mmCIF file of C-alpha atoms in Angstrom:
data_model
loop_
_atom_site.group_PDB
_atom_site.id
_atom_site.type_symbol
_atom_site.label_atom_id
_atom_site.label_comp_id
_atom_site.label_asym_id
_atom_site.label_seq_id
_atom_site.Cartn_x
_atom_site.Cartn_y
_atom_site.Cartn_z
ATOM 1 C CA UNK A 1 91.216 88.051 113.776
ATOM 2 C CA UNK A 2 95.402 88.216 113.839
ATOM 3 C CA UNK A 3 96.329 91.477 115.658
ATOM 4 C CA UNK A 4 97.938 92.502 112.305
ATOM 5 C CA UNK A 5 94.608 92.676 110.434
ATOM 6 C CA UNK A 6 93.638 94.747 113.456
ATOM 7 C CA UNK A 7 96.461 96.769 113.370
ATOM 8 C CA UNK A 8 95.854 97.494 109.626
ATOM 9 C CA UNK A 9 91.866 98.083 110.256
ATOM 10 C CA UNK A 10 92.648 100.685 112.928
ATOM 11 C CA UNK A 11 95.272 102.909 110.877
ATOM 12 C CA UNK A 12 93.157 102.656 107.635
ATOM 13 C CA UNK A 13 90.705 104.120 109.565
ATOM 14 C CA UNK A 14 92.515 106.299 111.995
ATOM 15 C CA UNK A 15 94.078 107.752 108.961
ATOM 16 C CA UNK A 16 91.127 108.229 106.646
ATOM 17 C CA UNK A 17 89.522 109.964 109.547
ATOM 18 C CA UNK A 18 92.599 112.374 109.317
ATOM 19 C CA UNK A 19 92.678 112.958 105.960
ATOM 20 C CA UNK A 20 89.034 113.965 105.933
ATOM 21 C CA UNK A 21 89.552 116.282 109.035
ATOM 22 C CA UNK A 22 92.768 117.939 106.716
ATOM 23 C CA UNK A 23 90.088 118.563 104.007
ATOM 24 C CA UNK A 24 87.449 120.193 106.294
ATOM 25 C CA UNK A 25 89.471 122.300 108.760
ATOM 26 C CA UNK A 26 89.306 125.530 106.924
ATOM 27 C CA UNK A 27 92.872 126.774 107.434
ATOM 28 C CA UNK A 28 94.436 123.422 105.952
ATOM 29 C CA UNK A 29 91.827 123.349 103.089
ATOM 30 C CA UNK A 30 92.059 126.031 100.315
ATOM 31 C CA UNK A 31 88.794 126.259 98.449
ATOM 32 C CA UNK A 32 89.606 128.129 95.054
ATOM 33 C CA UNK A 33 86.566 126.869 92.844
ATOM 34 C CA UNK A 34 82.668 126.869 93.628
ATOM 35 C CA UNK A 35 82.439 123.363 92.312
ATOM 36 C CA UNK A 36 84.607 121.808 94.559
ATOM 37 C CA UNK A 37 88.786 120.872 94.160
ATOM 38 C CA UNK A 38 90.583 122.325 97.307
ATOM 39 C CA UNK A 39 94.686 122.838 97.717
ATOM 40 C CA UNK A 40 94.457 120.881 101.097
ATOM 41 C CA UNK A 41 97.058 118.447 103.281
ATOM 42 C CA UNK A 42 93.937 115.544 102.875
ATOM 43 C CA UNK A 43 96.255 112.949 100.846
ATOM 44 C CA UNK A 44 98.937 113.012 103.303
ATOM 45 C CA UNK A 45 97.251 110.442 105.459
ATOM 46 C CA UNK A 46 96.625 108.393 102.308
ATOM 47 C CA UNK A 47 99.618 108.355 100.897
ATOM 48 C CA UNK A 48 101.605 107.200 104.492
ATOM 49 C CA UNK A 49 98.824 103.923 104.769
ATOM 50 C CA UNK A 50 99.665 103.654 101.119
ATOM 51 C CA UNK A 51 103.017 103.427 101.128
ATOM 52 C CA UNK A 52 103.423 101.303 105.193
ATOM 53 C CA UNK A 53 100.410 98.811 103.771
ATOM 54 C CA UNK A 54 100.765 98.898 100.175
ATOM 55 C CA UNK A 55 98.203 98.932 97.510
ATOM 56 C CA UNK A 56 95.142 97.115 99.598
ATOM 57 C CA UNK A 57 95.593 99.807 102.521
ATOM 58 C CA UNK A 58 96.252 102.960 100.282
ATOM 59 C CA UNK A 59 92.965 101.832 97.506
ATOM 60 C CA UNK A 60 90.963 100.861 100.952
ATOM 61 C CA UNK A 61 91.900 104.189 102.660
ATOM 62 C CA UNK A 62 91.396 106.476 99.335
ATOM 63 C CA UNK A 63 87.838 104.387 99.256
ATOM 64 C CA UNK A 64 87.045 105.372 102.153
ATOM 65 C CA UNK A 65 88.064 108.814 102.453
ATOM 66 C CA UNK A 66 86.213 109.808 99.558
ATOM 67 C CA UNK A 67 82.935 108.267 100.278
ATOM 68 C CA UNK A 68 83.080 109.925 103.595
ATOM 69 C CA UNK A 69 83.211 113.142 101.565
ATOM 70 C CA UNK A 70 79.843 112.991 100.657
ATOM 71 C CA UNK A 71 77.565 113.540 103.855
ATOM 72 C CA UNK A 72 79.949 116.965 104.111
ATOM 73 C CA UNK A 73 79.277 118.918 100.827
ATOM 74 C CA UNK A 74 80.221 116.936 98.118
ATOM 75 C CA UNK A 75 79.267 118.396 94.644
ATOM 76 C CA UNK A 76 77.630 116.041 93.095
ATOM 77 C CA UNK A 77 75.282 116.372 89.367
ATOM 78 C CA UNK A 78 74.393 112.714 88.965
ATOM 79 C CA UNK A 79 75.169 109.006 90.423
ATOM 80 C CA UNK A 80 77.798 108.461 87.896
ATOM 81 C CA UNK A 81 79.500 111.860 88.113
ATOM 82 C CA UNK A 82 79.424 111.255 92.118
ATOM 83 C CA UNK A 83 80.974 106.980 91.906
ATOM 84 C CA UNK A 84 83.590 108.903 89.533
ATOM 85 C CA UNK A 85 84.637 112.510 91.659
ATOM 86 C CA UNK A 86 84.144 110.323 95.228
ATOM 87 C CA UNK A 87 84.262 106.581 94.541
ATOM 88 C CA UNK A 88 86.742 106.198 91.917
ATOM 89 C CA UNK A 89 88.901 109.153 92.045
ATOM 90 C CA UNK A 90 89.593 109.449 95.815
ATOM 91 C CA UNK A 91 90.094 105.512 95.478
ATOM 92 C CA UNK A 92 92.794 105.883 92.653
ATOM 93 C CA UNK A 93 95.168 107.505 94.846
ATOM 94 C CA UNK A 94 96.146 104.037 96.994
ATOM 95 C CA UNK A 95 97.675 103.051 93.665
ATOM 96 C CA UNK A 96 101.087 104.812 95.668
ATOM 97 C CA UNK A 97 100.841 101.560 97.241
ATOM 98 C CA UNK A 98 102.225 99.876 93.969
ATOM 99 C CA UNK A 99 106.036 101.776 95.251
ATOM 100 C CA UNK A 100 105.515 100.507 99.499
ATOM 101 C CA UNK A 101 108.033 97.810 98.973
ATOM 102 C CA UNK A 102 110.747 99.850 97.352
ATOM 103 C CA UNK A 103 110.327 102.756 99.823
ATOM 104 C CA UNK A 104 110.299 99.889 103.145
ATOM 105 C CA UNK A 105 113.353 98.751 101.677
ATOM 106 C CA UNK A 106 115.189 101.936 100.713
ATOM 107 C CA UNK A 107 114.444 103.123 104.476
ATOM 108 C CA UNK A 108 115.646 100.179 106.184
ATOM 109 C CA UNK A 109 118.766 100.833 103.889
ATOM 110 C CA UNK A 110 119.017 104.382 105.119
ATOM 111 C CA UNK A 111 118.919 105.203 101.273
ATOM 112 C CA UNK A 112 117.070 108.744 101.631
ATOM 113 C CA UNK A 113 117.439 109.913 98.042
ATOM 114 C CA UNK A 114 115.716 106.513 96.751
ATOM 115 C CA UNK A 115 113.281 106.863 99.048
ATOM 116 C CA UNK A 116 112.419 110.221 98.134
ATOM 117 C CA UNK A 117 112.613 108.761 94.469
ATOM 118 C CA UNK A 118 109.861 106.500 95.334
ATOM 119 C CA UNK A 119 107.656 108.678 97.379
ATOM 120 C CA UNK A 120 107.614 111.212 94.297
ATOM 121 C CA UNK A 121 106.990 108.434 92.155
ATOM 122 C CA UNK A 122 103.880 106.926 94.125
ATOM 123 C CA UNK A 123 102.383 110.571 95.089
ATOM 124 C CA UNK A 124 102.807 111.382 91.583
ATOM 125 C CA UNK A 125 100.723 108.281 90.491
ATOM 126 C CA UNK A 126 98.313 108.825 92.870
ATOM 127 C CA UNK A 127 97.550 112.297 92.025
ATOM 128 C CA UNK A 128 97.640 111.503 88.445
ATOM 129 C CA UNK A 129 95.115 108.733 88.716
ATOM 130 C CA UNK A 130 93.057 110.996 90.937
ATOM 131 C CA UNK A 131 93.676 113.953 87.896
ATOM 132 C CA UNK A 132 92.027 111.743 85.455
ATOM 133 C CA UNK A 133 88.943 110.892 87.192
ATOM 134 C CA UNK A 134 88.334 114.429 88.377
ATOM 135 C CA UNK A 135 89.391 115.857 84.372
ATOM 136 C CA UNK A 136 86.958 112.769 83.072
ATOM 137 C CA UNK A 137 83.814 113.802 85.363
ATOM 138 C CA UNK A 138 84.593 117.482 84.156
ATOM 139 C CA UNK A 139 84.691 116.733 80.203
ATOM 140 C CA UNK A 140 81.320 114.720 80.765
ATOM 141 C CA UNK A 141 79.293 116.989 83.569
ATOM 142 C CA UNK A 142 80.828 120.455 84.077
ATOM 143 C CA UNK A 143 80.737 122.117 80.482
ATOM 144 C CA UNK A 144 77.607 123.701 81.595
ATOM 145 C CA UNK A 145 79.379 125.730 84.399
ATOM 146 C CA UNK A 146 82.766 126.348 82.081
ATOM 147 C CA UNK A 147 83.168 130.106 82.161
ATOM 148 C CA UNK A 148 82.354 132.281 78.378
ATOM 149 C CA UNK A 149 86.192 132.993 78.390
ATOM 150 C CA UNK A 150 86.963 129.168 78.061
ATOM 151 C CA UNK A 151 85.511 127.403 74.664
ATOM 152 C CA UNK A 152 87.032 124.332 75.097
ATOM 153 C CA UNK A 153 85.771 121.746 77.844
ATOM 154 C CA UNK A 154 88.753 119.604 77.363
ATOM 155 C CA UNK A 155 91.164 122.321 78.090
ATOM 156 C CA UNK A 156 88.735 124.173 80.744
ATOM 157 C CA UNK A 157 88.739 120.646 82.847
ATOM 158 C CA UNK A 158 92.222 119.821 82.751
ATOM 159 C CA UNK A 159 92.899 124.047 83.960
ATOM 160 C CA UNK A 160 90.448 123.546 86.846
ATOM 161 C CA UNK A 161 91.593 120.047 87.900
ATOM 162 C CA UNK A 162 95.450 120.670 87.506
ATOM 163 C CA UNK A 163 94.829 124.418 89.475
ATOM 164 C CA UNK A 164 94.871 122.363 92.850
ATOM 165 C CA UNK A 165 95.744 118.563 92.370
ATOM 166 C CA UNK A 166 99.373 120.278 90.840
ATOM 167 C CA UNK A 167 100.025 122.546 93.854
ATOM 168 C CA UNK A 168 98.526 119.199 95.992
ATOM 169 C CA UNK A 169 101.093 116.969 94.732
ATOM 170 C CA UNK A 170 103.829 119.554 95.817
ATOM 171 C CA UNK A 171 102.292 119.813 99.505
ATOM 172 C CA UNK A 172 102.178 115.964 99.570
ATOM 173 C CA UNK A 173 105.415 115.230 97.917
ATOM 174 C CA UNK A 174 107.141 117.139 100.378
ATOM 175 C CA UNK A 175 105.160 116.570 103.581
ATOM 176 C CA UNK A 176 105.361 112.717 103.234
ATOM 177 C CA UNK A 177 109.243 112.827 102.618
ATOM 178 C CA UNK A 178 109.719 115.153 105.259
ATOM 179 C CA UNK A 179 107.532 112.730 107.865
ATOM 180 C CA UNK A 180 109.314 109.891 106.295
ATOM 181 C CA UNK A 181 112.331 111.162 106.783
ATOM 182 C CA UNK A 182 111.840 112.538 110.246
ATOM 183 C CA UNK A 183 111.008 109.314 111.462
ATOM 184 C CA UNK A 184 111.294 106.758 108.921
ATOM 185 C CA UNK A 185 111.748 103.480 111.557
ATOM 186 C CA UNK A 186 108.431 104.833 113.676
ATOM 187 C CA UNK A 187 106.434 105.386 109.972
ATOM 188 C CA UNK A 188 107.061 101.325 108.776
ATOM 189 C CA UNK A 189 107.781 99.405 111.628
ATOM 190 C CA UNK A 190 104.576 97.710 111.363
ATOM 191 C CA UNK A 191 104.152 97.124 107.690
ATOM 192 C CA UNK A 192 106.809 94.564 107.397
#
């Protein structure tokens, strides 16, 4: 095996490991339902393999991170609902990959506004993606637990869903321009 495949096995799983320690250390990790969704730091380490490997590291590292969710309290009604809130979902948000080259390049060109450009772009797509399977699952599984005051399981999924993957997609946005930024060489060097 070339050390680069190593390289890449390592960090997807170095950084996986991360992001799942982000989502259980209760300080980082802001539970505000009872059915799961947290305001948490976890897609930070998703989004960086994402955006130094591209689209196999992020999907591989979003995989991974979300299947490791389930031996630590994952809420899961059925098989389906769980492959959709764990395996699908958490997956979806290596799709930030689809922006790595544009963001390599705009660093090595010291470009910090089109880098920016492209990291809101890809953490954006990511959490969208990650939105729909979470606002699918809830439309199909959750009406059951929708509060009286809500009538409407369309519009009661996409409030509970958007209520912390909105305020996550500010956290990331942010965090992963400010690390890229910081140290932009250190962050890519070995994706290219």
């Amino acid at each position: 095996m070339s050390s680069k495949k190593v390289l890449f096995l390592v960090e997807v799983a170095i950084f996986t490991a991360l992001a799942l320690a982000l989502d259980l250390i209760p300080f980082l990790s802001f539970k505000i339902w009872g059915q799961g969704g947290s305001i948490s730091f976890a897609m930070i380490p998703v989004f960086i393999i994402a955006f130094r490997w591209g689209l196999k590291g992020g999907l591989l590292s979003g995989f991974l991170f979300g299947i490791l969710q389930i031996p630590f309290g994952a809420w899961i009604l059925t098989p389906l609902q769980g492959f959709i809130e764990y395996g699908l979902a958490f997956t979806v948000i290596g799709f930030a990959g689809v922006f790595a080259k544009q963001i390599q390049q705009a660093v090595k060109d010291g470009r910090a506004g089109k880098y920016f450009t492209y990291i809101l772009l890809g953490v954006l797509l990511g959490t969208t993606l990650r939105f729909i399977g979470h606002f699918i699952a809830g439309v199909v599984f959750f009406e059951r637990f929708m509060p009286e005051n809500f009538t409407n399981i369309w519009f009661y999924s996409f409030v509970y869903n958007f209520s912390y993957l909105f305020p996550c997609f500010i956290i990331c946005s942010v965090a992963v321009f400010f690390l890229f930024y910081k140290q932009p060489r250190t962050l890519l060097n070995t994706a290219s």
